[in-house]
mmCIF file of C-alpha atoms in Angstrom:
data_model
loop_
_atom_site.group_PDB
_atom_site.id
_atom_site.type_symbol
_atom_site.label_atom_id
_atom_site.label_comp_id
_atom_site.label_asym_id
_atom_site.label_seq_id
_atom_site.Cartn_x
_atom_site.Cartn_y
_atom_site.Cartn_z
ATOM 1 C CA UNK R 1 -65.106 -197.263 -68.747
ATOM 2 C CA UNK R 2 -63.781 -197.758 -65.288
ATOM 3 C CA UNK R 3 -63.534 -194.864 -62.994
ATOM 4 C CA UNK R 4 -60.205 -193.473 -61.892
ATOM 5 C CA UNK R 5 -58.870 -195.540 -58.924
ATOM 6 C CA UNK R 6 -57.940 -194.383 -55.518
ATOM 7 C CA UNK R 7 -55.422 -197.044 -55.363
ATOM 8 C CA UNK R 8 -51.705 -196.627 -56.283
ATOM 9 C CA UNK R 9 -51.507 -197.248 -60.027
ATOM 10 C CA UNK R 10 -48.657 -199.556 -61.065
ATOM 11 C CA UNK R 11 -47.598 -200.058 -64.696
ATOM 12 C CA UNK R 12 -45.698 -203.116 -65.641
ATOM 13 C CA UNK R 13 -44.347 -203.643 -69.203
ATOM 14 C CA UNK R 14 -44.147 -207.183 -70.578
ATOM 15 C CA UNK R 15 -46.677 -208.391 -68.174
ATOM 16 C CA UNK R 16 -48.226 -211.422 -70.096
ATOM 17 C CA UNK R 17 -45.791 -214.028 -68.927
ATOM 18 C CA UNK R 18 -42.817 -214.863 -67.000
ATOM 19 C CA UNK R 19 -41.325 -212.431 -64.535
ATOM 20 C CA UNK R 20 -43.563 -209.532 -65.642
ATOM 21 C CA UNK R 21 -46.734 -211.685 -65.064
ATOM 22 C CA UNK R 22 -45.712 -212.613 -61.737
ATOM 23 C CA UNK R 23 -44.591 -209.069 -60.787
ATOM 24 C CA UNK R 24 -48.054 -207.664 -61.931
ATOM 25 C CA UNK R 25 -49.765 -210.327 -59.781
ATOM 26 C CA UNK R 26 -47.681 -209.606 -56.643
ATOM 27 C CA UNK R 27 -48.177 -205.668 -57.030
ATOM 28 C CA UNK R 28 -51.811 -206.350 -57.368
ATOM 29 C CA UNK R 29 -51.900 -208.562 -54.181
ATOM 30 C CA UNK R 30 -50.109 -205.775 -52.421
ATOM 31 C CA UNK R 31 -53.261 -203.625 -53.177
ATOM 32 C CA UNK R 32 -52.120 -201.630 -56.160
ATOM 33 C CA UNK R 33 -54.212 -201.050 -59.397
ATOM 34 C CA UNK R 34 -52.077 -202.798 -61.912
ATOM 35 C CA UNK R 35 -51.739 -202.035 -65.661
ATOM 36 C CA UNK R 36 -49.782 -204.722 -67.353
ATOM 37 C CA UNK R 37 -48.693 -204.418 -71.011
ATOM 38 C CA UNK R 38 -48.621 -207.202 -73.619
ATOM 39 C CA UNK R 39 -47.550 -206.807 -77.351
ATOM 40 C CA UNK R 40 -50.818 -208.407 -78.592
ATOM 41 C CA UNK R 41 -54.509 -207.764 -77.843
ATOM 42 C CA UNK R 42 -54.746 -211.535 -77.112
ATOM 43 C CA UNK R 43 -52.096 -211.074 -74.490
ATOM 44 C CA UNK R 44 -53.756 -208.141 -73.005
ATOM 45 C CA UNK R 45 -57.029 -209.822 -72.734
ATOM 46 C CA UNK R 46 -55.460 -212.813 -70.906
ATOM 47 C CA UNK R 47 -53.935 -210.438 -68.454
ATOM 48 C CA UNK R 48 -57.335 -208.839 -67.752
ATOM 49 C CA UNK R 49 -58.885 -212.292 -67.295
ATOM 50 C CA UNK R 50 -56.104 -213.508 -65.152
ATOM 51 C CA UNK R 51 -56.500 -210.362 -62.911
ATOM 52 C CA UNK R 52 -60.211 -210.924 -62.768
ATOM 53 C CA UNK R 53 -59.727 -214.657 -61.787
ATOM 54 C CA UNK R 54 -57.381 -214.029 -58.922
ATOM 55 C CA UNK R 55 -59.196 -210.958 -57.689
ATOM 56 C CA UNK R 56 -56.618 -208.111 -58.545
ATOM 57 C CA UNK R 57 -57.800 -204.772 -59.608
ATOM 58 C CA UNK R 58 -56.517 -203.739 -62.946
ATOM 59 C CA UNK R 59 -56.117 -204.753 -66.490
ATOM 60 C CA UNK R 60 -53.970 -205.673 -69.605
ATOM 61 C CA UNK R 61 -53.291 -203.036 -72.353
ATOM 62 C CA UNK R 62 -51.625 -203.489 -75.683
ATOM 63 C CA UNK R 63 -48.279 -201.671 -76.167
ATOM 64 C CA UNK R 64 -45.307 -202.142 -78.243
ATOM 65 C CA UNK R 65 -42.592 -200.259 -76.247
ATOM 66 C CA UNK R 66 -40.541 -199.608 -79.287
ATOM 67 C CA UNK R 67 -43.361 -197.659 -80.936
ATOM 68 C CA UNK R 68 -42.990 -193.967 -79.609
ATOM 69 C CA UNK R 69 -46.360 -192.787 -80.754
ATOM 70 C CA UNK R 70 -48.323 -195.763 -79.437
ATOM 71 C CA UNK R 71 -46.301 -195.329 -76.008
ATOM 72 C CA UNK R 72 -47.313 -191.688 -75.770
ATOM 73 C CA UNK R 73 -50.854 -192.467 -76.617
ATOM 74 C CA UNK R 74 -51.053 -195.424 -74.252
ATOM 75 C CA UNK R 75 -49.724 -193.306 -71.252
ATOM 76 C CA UNK R 76 -52.034 -190.444 -71.952
ATOM 77 C CA UNK R 77 -54.903 -192.735 -71.976
ATOM 78 C CA UNK R 78 -53.813 -194.408 -68.690
ATOM 79 C CA UNK R 79 -53.265 -191.049 -67.051
ATOM 80 C CA UNK R 80 -56.658 -189.764 -67.818
ATOM 81 C CA UNK R 81 -58.594 -192.912 -67.328
ATOM 82 C CA UNK R 82 -56.940 -194.361 -64.247
ATOM 83 C CA UNK R 83 -54.471 -191.866 -62.890
ATOM 84 C CA UNK R 84 -50.711 -191.392 -63.261
ATOM 85 C CA UNK R 85 -48.691 -194.473 -62.402
ATOM 86 C CA UNK R 86 -46.708 -194.028 -59.161
ATOM 87 C CA UNK R 87 -45.070 -197.409 -59.669
ATOM 88 C CA UNK R 88 -43.241 -198.274 -62.981
ATOM 89 C CA UNK R 89 -41.711 -201.630 -63.701
ATOM 90 C CA UNK R 90 -39.845 -201.592 -66.883
ATOM 91 C CA UNK R 91 -39.847 -205.427 -67.466
ATOM 92 C CA UNK R 92 -40.301 -205.753 -71.185
ATOM 93 C CA UNK R 93 -37.208 -207.283 -72.939
ATOM 94 C CA UNK R 94 -36.048 -209.472 -75.619
ATOM 95 C CA UNK R 95 -33.019 -211.339 -76.505
ATOM 96 C CA UNK R 96 -31.364 -211.853 -79.945
ATOM 97 C CA UNK R 97 -28.533 -214.056 -78.990
ATOM 98 C CA UNK R 98 -25.530 -214.603 -81.318
ATOM 99 C CA UNK R 99 -21.753 -214.615 -80.928
ATOM 100 C CA UNK R 100 -20.556 -211.160 -81.742
ATOM 101 C CA UNK R 101 -18.720 -212.236 -84.905
ATOM 102 C CA UNK R 102 -22.142 -213.439 -86.343
ATOM 103 C CA UNK R 103 -24.349 -210.658 -84.833
ATOM 104 C CA UNK R 104 -26.401 -208.711 -87.308
ATOM 105 C CA UNK R 105 -26.724 -205.002 -86.795
ATOM 106 C CA UNK R 106 -30.652 -205.519 -86.619
ATOM 107 C CA UNK R 107 -30.188 -207.890 -83.562
ATOM 108 C CA UNK R 108 -28.061 -205.267 -81.877
ATOM 109 C CA UNK R 109 -30.617 -202.488 -82.640
ATOM 110 C CA UNK R 110 -33.609 -204.467 -81.728
ATOM 111 C CA UNK R 111 -32.240 -205.259 -78.242
ATOM 112 C CA UNK R 112 -31.180 -201.831 -77.637
ATOM 113 C CA UNK R 113 -34.549 -200.454 -78.684
ATOM 114 C CA UNK R 114 -36.672 -202.651 -76.410
ATOM 115 C CA UNK R 115 -34.297 -203.154 -73.531
ATOM 116 C CA UNK R 116 -32.683 -199.628 -73.207
ATOM 117 C CA UNK R 117 -34.447 -196.943 -75.287
ATOM 118 C CA UNK R 118 -37.893 -197.995 -74.108
ATOM 119 C CA UNK R 119 -36.741 -197.747 -70.432
ATOM 120 C CA UNK R 120 -35.504 -194.239 -70.980
ATOM 121 C CA UNK R 121 -38.605 -193.136 -72.804
ATOM 122 C CA UNK R 122 -41.241 -194.613 -70.457
ATOM 123 C CA UNK R 123 -39.418 -193.495 -67.377
ATOM 124 C CA UNK R 124 -39.190 -189.834 -68.871
ATOM 125 C CA UNK R 125 -43.009 -189.879 -69.537
ATOM 126 C CA UNK R 126 -43.864 -191.246 -66.060
ATOM 127 C CA UNK R 127 -41.304 -189.383 -63.846
ATOM 128 C CA UNK R 128 -43.115 -186.097 -64.546
ATOM 129 C CA UNK R 129 -46.206 -187.007 -62.571
ATOM 130 C CA UNK R 130 -44.115 -188.739 -60.010
ATOM 131 C CA UNK R 131 -42.015 -185.572 -59.348
ATOM 132 C CA UNK R 132 -45.289 -183.622 -58.927
ATOM 133 C CA UNK R 133 -46.773 -186.141 -56.571
ATOM 134 C CA UNK R 134 -43.448 -186.108 -54.533
ATOM 135 C CA UNK R 135 -43.563 -189.959 -54.724
ATOM 136 C CA UNK R 136 -42.592 -192.475 -57.318
ATOM 137 C CA UNK R 137 -40.988 -195.938 -57.679
ATOM 138 C CA UNK R 138 -39.244 -196.955 -60.947
ATOM 139 C CA UNK R 139 -37.901 -200.462 -61.062
ATOM 140 C CA UNK R 140 -35.982 -201.730 -64.050
ATOM 141 C CA UNK R 141 -35.586 -205.390 -64.510
ATOM 142 C CA UNK R 142 -32.052 -205.976 -65.776
ATOM 143 C CA UNK R 143 -29.900 -209.174 -65.511
ATOM 144 C CA UNK R 144 -26.969 -210.786 -64.002
ATOM 145 C CA UNK R 145 -25.579 -210.738 -67.538
ATOM 146 C CA UNK R 146 -25.361 -207.071 -67.332
ATOM 147 C CA UNK R 147 -22.836 -207.456 -64.623
ATOM 148 C CA UNK R 148 -20.836 -210.621 -65.462
ATOM 149 C CA UNK R 149 -21.397 -210.855 -69.191
ATOM 150 C CA UNK R 150 -22.298 -213.982 -71.140
ATOM 151 C CA UNK R 151 -21.023 -215.317 -74.384
ATOM 152 C CA UNK R 152 -23.411 -214.805 -77.138
ATOM 153 C CA UNK R 153 -25.202 -211.932 -75.311
ATOM 154 C CA UNK R 154 -23.150 -208.868 -76.131
ATOM 155 C CA UNK R 155 -26.136 -206.933 -77.253
ATOM 156 C CA UNK R 156 -28.229 -207.978 -74.247
ATOM 157 C CA UNK R 157 -25.463 -207.452 -71.701
ATOM 158 C CA UNK R 158 -24.747 -203.909 -73.062
ATOM 159 C CA UNK R 159 -28.378 -202.973 -72.901
ATOM 160 C CA UNK R 160 -28.744 -204.165 -69.446
ATOM 161 C CA UNK R 161 -25.564 -202.534 -68.164
ATOM 162 C CA UNK R 162 -26.917 -199.498 -69.962
ATOM 163 C CA UNK R 163 -30.002 -199.646 -67.993
ATOM 164 C CA UNK R 164 -27.989 -199.771 -64.732
ATOM 165 C CA UNK R 165 -26.026 -196.593 -65.690
ATOM 166 C CA UNK R 166 -29.273 -194.827 -66.535
ATOM 167 C CA UNK R 167 -30.858 -196.067 -63.204
ATOM 168 C CA UNK R 168 -27.956 -194.421 -61.171
ATOM 169 C CA UNK R 169 -28.115 -191.194 -63.138
ATOM 170 C CA UNK R 170 -31.789 -190.895 -62.883
ATOM 171 C CA UNK R 171 -31.740 -191.750 -59.323
ATOM 172 C CA UNK R 172 -29.552 -188.887 -58.446
ATOM 173 C CA UNK R 173 -31.593 -186.465 -60.450
ATOM 174 C CA UNK R 174 -34.975 -187.191 -58.746
ATOM 175 C CA UNK R 175 -34.004 -188.502 -55.262
ATOM 176 C CA UNK R 176 -34.927 -185.232 -53.560
ATOM 177 C CA UNK R 177 -38.549 -185.757 -54.676
ATOM 178 C CA UNK R 178 -39.019 -189.044 -52.929
ATOM 179 C CA UNK R 179 -38.769 -190.825 -56.295
ATOM 180 C CA UNK R 180 -36.547 -193.905 -56.199
ATOM 181 C CA UNK R 181 -35.010 -195.748 -59.290
ATOM 182 C CA UNK R 182 -33.591 -199.065 -58.839
ATOM 183 C CA UNK R 183 -32.869 -202.271 -60.813
ATOM 184 C CA UNK R 184 -33.650 -205.906 -60.014
ATOM 185 C CA UNK R 185 -31.168 -208.124 -61.709
ATOM 186 C CA UNK R 186 -32.382 -211.784 -61.981
ATOM 187 C CA UNK R 187 -29.999 -214.679 -62.556
ATOM 188 C CA UNK R 188 -31.228 -217.816 -64.192
ATOM 189 C CA UNK R 189 -35.000 -217.938 -63.658
ATOM 190 C CA UNK R 190 -37.322 -220.787 -64.722
ATOM 191 C CA UNK R 191 -39.479 -219.159 -67.451
ATOM 192 C CA UNK R 192 -40.364 -219.770 -71.183
ATOM 193 C CA UNK R 193 -37.058 -218.221 -72.012
ATOM 194 C CA UNK R 194 -35.049 -220.957 -69.976
ATOM 195 C CA UNK R 195 -37.309 -223.728 -70.706
ATOM 196 C CA UNK R 196 -35.847 -224.139 -74.100
ATOM 197 C CA UNK R 197 -32.405 -224.936 -72.839
ATOM 198 C CA UNK R 198 -31.005 -228.462 -73.046
ATOM 199 C CA UNK R 199 -30.681 -230.681 -70.014
ATOM 200 C CA UNK R 200 -26.900 -230.564 -70.433
ATOM 201 C CA UNK R 201 -26.950 -226.801 -70.555
ATOM 202 C CA UNK R 202 -29.235 -226.657 -67.340
ATOM 203 C CA UNK R 203 -26.868 -228.976 -65.527
ATOM 204 C CA UNK R 204 -23.951 -226.721 -66.480
ATOM 205 C CA UNK R 205 -25.876 -223.692 -65.276
ATOM 206 C CA UNK R 206 -26.646 -225.365 -61.865
ATOM 207 C CA UNK R 207 -22.903 -225.852 -61.308
ATOM 208 C CA UNK R 208 -22.478 -221.972 -61.117
ATOM 209 C CA UNK R 209 -25.371 -221.411 -58.783
ATOM 210 C CA UNK R 210 -24.441 -221.811 -54.986
ATOM 211 C CA UNK R 211 -28.131 -222.159 -54.325
ATOM 212 C CA UNK R 212 -28.348 -225.226 -56.458
ATOM 213 C CA UNK R 213 -31.486 -224.397 -58.136
ATOM 214 C CA UNK R 214 -32.766 -221.967 -60.819
ATOM 215 C CA UNK R 215 -34.714 -219.050 -59.544
ATOM 216 C CA UNK R 216 -38.494 -218.825 -59.692
ATOM 217 C CA UNK R 217 -40.427 -215.903 -60.941
ATOM 218 C CA UNK R 218 -41.721 -215.308 -57.495
ATOM 219 C CA UNK R 219 -38.113 -214.768 -56.189
ATOM 220 C CA UNK R 220 -37.781 -211.849 -58.497
ATOM 221 C CA UNK R 221 -41.349 -210.475 -57.907
ATOM 222 C CA UNK R 222 -40.730 -210.503 -54.199
ATOM 223 C CA UNK R 223 -37.601 -208.220 -54.790
ATOM 224 C CA UNK R 224 -39.640 -205.835 -57.013
ATOM 225 C CA UNK R 225 -42.482 -205.664 -54.407
ATOM 226 C CA UNK R 226 -39.935 -204.697 -51.716
ATOM 227 C CA UNK R 227 -38.462 -201.771 -53.905
ATOM 228 C CA UNK R 228 -42.008 -200.681 -54.743
ATOM 229 C CA UNK R 229 -43.093 -200.594 -51.135
ATOM 230 C CA UNK R 230 -43.107 -197.467 -48.926
ATOM 231 C CA UNK R 231 -40.414 -199.171 -46.812
ATOM 232 C CA UNK R 232 -37.856 -198.899 -49.528
ATOM 233 C CA UNK R 233 -37.951 -195.133 -49.821
ATOM 234 C CA UNK R 234 -34.248 -194.625 -48.714
ATOM 235 C CA UNK R 235 -33.020 -197.163 -51.264
ATOM 236 C CA UNK R 236 -32.237 -195.666 -54.752
ATOM 237 C CA UNK R 237 -29.787 -196.135 -57.507
ATOM 238 C CA UNK R 238 -29.139 -199.810 -56.455
ATOM 239 C CA UNK R 239 -29.085 -203.148 -58.323
ATOM 240 C CA UNK R 240 -30.714 -205.868 -56.284
ATOM 241 C CA UNK R 241 -29.362 -209.117 -57.478
ATOM 242 C CA UNK R 242 -31.698 -212.198 -57.330
ATOM 243 C CA UNK R 243 -29.449 -215.026 -58.488
ATOM 244 C CA UNK R 244 -28.913 -217.715 -55.921
ATOM 245 C CA UNK R 245 -25.416 -216.401 -55.352
ATOM 246 C CA UNK R 246 -24.071 -216.963 -58.920
ATOM 247 C CA UNK R 247 -22.829 -213.480 -58.977
ATOM 248 C CA UNK R 248 -22.096 -211.308 -55.907
ATOM 249 C CA UNK R 249 -20.630 -208.143 -57.228
ATOM 250 C CA UNK O 1 -59.115 -163.009 -65.176
ATOM 251 C CA UNK O 2 -55.891 -162.583 -63.399
ATOM 252 C CA UNK O 3 -53.205 -160.793 -65.255
ATOM 253 C CA UNK O 4 -50.015 -162.652 -66.530
ATOM 254 C CA UNK O 5 -47.845 -161.343 -63.557
ATOM 255 C CA UNK O 6 -50.242 -162.813 -61.018
ATOM 256 C CA UNK O 7 -50.614 -166.305 -62.827
ATOM 257 C CA UNK O 8 -46.772 -166.526 -63.126
ATOM 258 C CA UNK O 9 -46.238 -165.668 -59.461
ATOM 259 C CA UNK O 10 -48.951 -168.218 -58.472
ATOM 260 C CA UNK O 11 -47.057 -171.000 -60.422
ATOM 261 C CA UNK O 12 -43.767 -169.958 -58.749
ATOM 262 C CA UNK O 13 -45.408 -170.014 -55.251
ATOM 263 C CA UNK O 14 -46.967 -173.477 -55.981
ATOM 264 C CA UNK O 15 -43.874 -174.958 -57.670
ATOM 265 C CA UNK O 16 -41.125 -173.649 -55.373
ATOM 266 C CA UNK O 17 -43.128 -173.804 -52.047
ATOM 267 C CA UNK O 18 -42.305 -170.252 -51.199
ATOM 268 C CA UNK O 19 -44.324 -167.385 -49.564
ATOM 269 C CA UNK O 20 -46.087 -165.056 -51.914
ATOM 270 C CA UNK O 21 -44.259 -161.959 -50.552
ATOM 271 C CA UNK O 22 -40.968 -163.482 -51.543
ATOM 272 C CA UNK O 23 -42.021 -163.714 -55.098
ATOM 273 C CA UNK O 24 -41.090 -160.087 -56.073
ATOM 274 C CA UNK O 25 -40.432 -159.247 -59.867
ATOM 275 C CA UNK O 26 -36.771 -159.126 -59.265
ATOM 276 C CA UNK O 27 -36.505 -162.404 -57.421
ATOM 277 C CA UNK O 28 -34.051 -164.954 -58.890
ATOM 278 C CA UNK O 29 -35.401 -168.485 -58.866
ATOM 279 C CA UNK O 30 -32.024 -170.033 -57.789
ATOM 280 C CA UNK O 31 -30.383 -167.086 -55.761
ATOM 281 C CA UNK O 32 -33.498 -165.792 -53.864
ATOM 282 C CA UNK O 33 -35.991 -168.472 -53.951
ATOM 283 C CA UNK O 34 -33.790 -171.379 -53.432
ATOM 284 C CA UNK O 35 -34.434 -173.456 -56.716
ATOM 285 C CA UNK O 36 -32.207 -176.192 -57.725
ATOM 286 C CA UNK O 37 -31.757 -177.456 -61.287
ATOM 287 C CA UNK O 38 -34.632 -179.771 -61.095
ATOM 288 C CA UNK O 39 -36.903 -177.072 -59.694
ATOM 289 C CA UNK O 40 -36.115 -174.739 -62.636
ATOM 290 C CA UNK O 41 -36.979 -177.454 -65.169
ATOM 291 C CA UNK O 42 -40.337 -178.314 -63.312
ATOM 292 C CA UNK O 43 -41.063 -174.589 -63.056
ATOM 293 C CA UNK O 44 -40.662 -174.077 -66.794
ATOM 294 C CA UNK O 45 -42.842 -177.126 -67.394
ATOM 295 C CA UNK O 46 -45.425 -175.660 -65.032
ATOM 296 C CA UNK O 47 -45.461 -172.413 -66.915
ATOM 297 C CA UNK O 48 -45.767 -174.311 -70.176
ATOM 298 C CA UNK O 49 -48.809 -175.959 -68.670
ATOM 299 C CA UNK O 50 -50.422 -172.863 -67.113
ATOM 300 C CA UNK O 51 -50.045 -170.804 -70.493
ATOM 301 C CA UNK O 52 -50.386 -173.693 -73.001
ATOM 302 C CA UNK O 53 -47.149 -172.901 -74.709
ATOM 303 C CA UNK O 54 -43.886 -174.560 -75.332
ATOM 304 C CA UNK O 55 -40.828 -172.930 -73.956
ATOM 305 C CA UNK O 56 -37.491 -174.256 -76.040
ATOM 306 C CA UNK O 57 -34.584 -175.125 -73.862
ATOM 307 C CA UNK O 58 -32.346 -172.310 -75.062
ATOM 308 C CA UNK O 59 -35.172 -169.848 -74.077
ATOM 309 C CA UNK O 60 -35.737 -171.602 -70.650
ATOM 310 C CA UNK O 61 -32.228 -171.076 -69.880
ATOM 311 C CA UNK O 62 -32.566 -167.340 -70.025
ATOM 312 C CA UNK O 63 -35.515 -167.254 -67.597
ATOM 313 C CA UNK O 64 -33.823 -166.818 -64.269
ATOM 314 C CA UNK O 65 -35.984 -164.211 -62.546
ATOM 315 C CA UNK O 66 -39.635 -163.784 -62.099
ATOM 316 C CA UNK O 67 -39.631 -160.738 -64.376
ATOM 317 C CA UNK O 68 -38.015 -162.546 -67.125
ATOM 318 C CA UNK O 69 -40.849 -165.257 -66.838
ATOM 319 C CA UNK O 70 -43.421 -162.730 -67.007
ATOM 320 C CA UNK O 71 -41.807 -160.994 -70.053
ATOM 321 C CA UNK O 72 -41.310 -164.283 -71.964
ATOM 322 C CA UNK O 73 -44.900 -165.453 -71.314
ATOM 323 C CA UNK O 74 -46.302 -161.974 -72.219
ATOM 324 C CA UNK O 75 -44.266 -162.042 -75.526
ATOM 325 C CA UNK O 76 -45.167 -165.661 -76.517
ATOM 326 C CA UNK O 77 -48.581 -166.260 -75.189
ATOM 327 C CA UNK O 78 -51.270 -167.579 -77.637
ATOM 328 C CA UNK O 79 -53.457 -164.871 -78.823
ATOM 329 C CA UNK O 80 -56.626 -166.075 -77.161
ATOM 330 C CA UNK O 81 -55.196 -165.678 -73.659
ATOM 331 C CA UNK O 82 -53.782 -162.199 -74.223
#
């Protein structure tokens, strides 16, 4: 068992690949002790191995963010073993895309459970110690889709817009305790999720992006690292869009 | 062991960052000790921790002064601490 760390503890959900993986690595390079979650033990082990290989302190743990009991247990263990997270990145997300007319209730509920309810629950658990510590950073990964909408993603867009509203309300509640709550809203980022798109679809996407390229996970992680930093202490309740200009508010 | 009143006052001093002599039995958390809504929620959570009990929301709302906190804890404390 590792001893409690004197570094700042950062918790990143959905940290085994894509944006979450890069966010975890960047927070680690910035000197935090990073705990990144994956839904499988294989994924968690891969995170631990990755951190060891690149010289980051921290580890991967298994967590299904829709399992309330598992979440409570996981956080208790983290708090007692490593210390309470001062940085929380709610990144875990799923998509169940379908035009509204064809959408199944399960698709709606699953997206709400992972992308919205889990954000509420984990933030509530973690903020208690942040308030006591008079320092905290909660960063919720949303999406440009939450602001501009996207055909076939009414569930996803609703959940992401919901997180943005939650972020603003929570930010007001805890601002006086030096706890900030913000969103980072990626546009189209090159990940496993977008790799599956057809060339024609990708070409059509690029037409909408003034920067003329898809985003990289590093573009998003840089924005998260800023909001997590001590320098961002006066920034709260905001959505930081990282989308190459495809949507400007 | 300190008595309940002393322990409650200690929690109030720590949680609200006020001086001990301000924390009289009659002191109101909001009117006299400058607590805001988040302070009062945190104070209740700190009392729950100190006395290892759970204070339901509808009860917590009625705890507005130091004396009311002492009374509540005295009435609801687990037997082993009494």
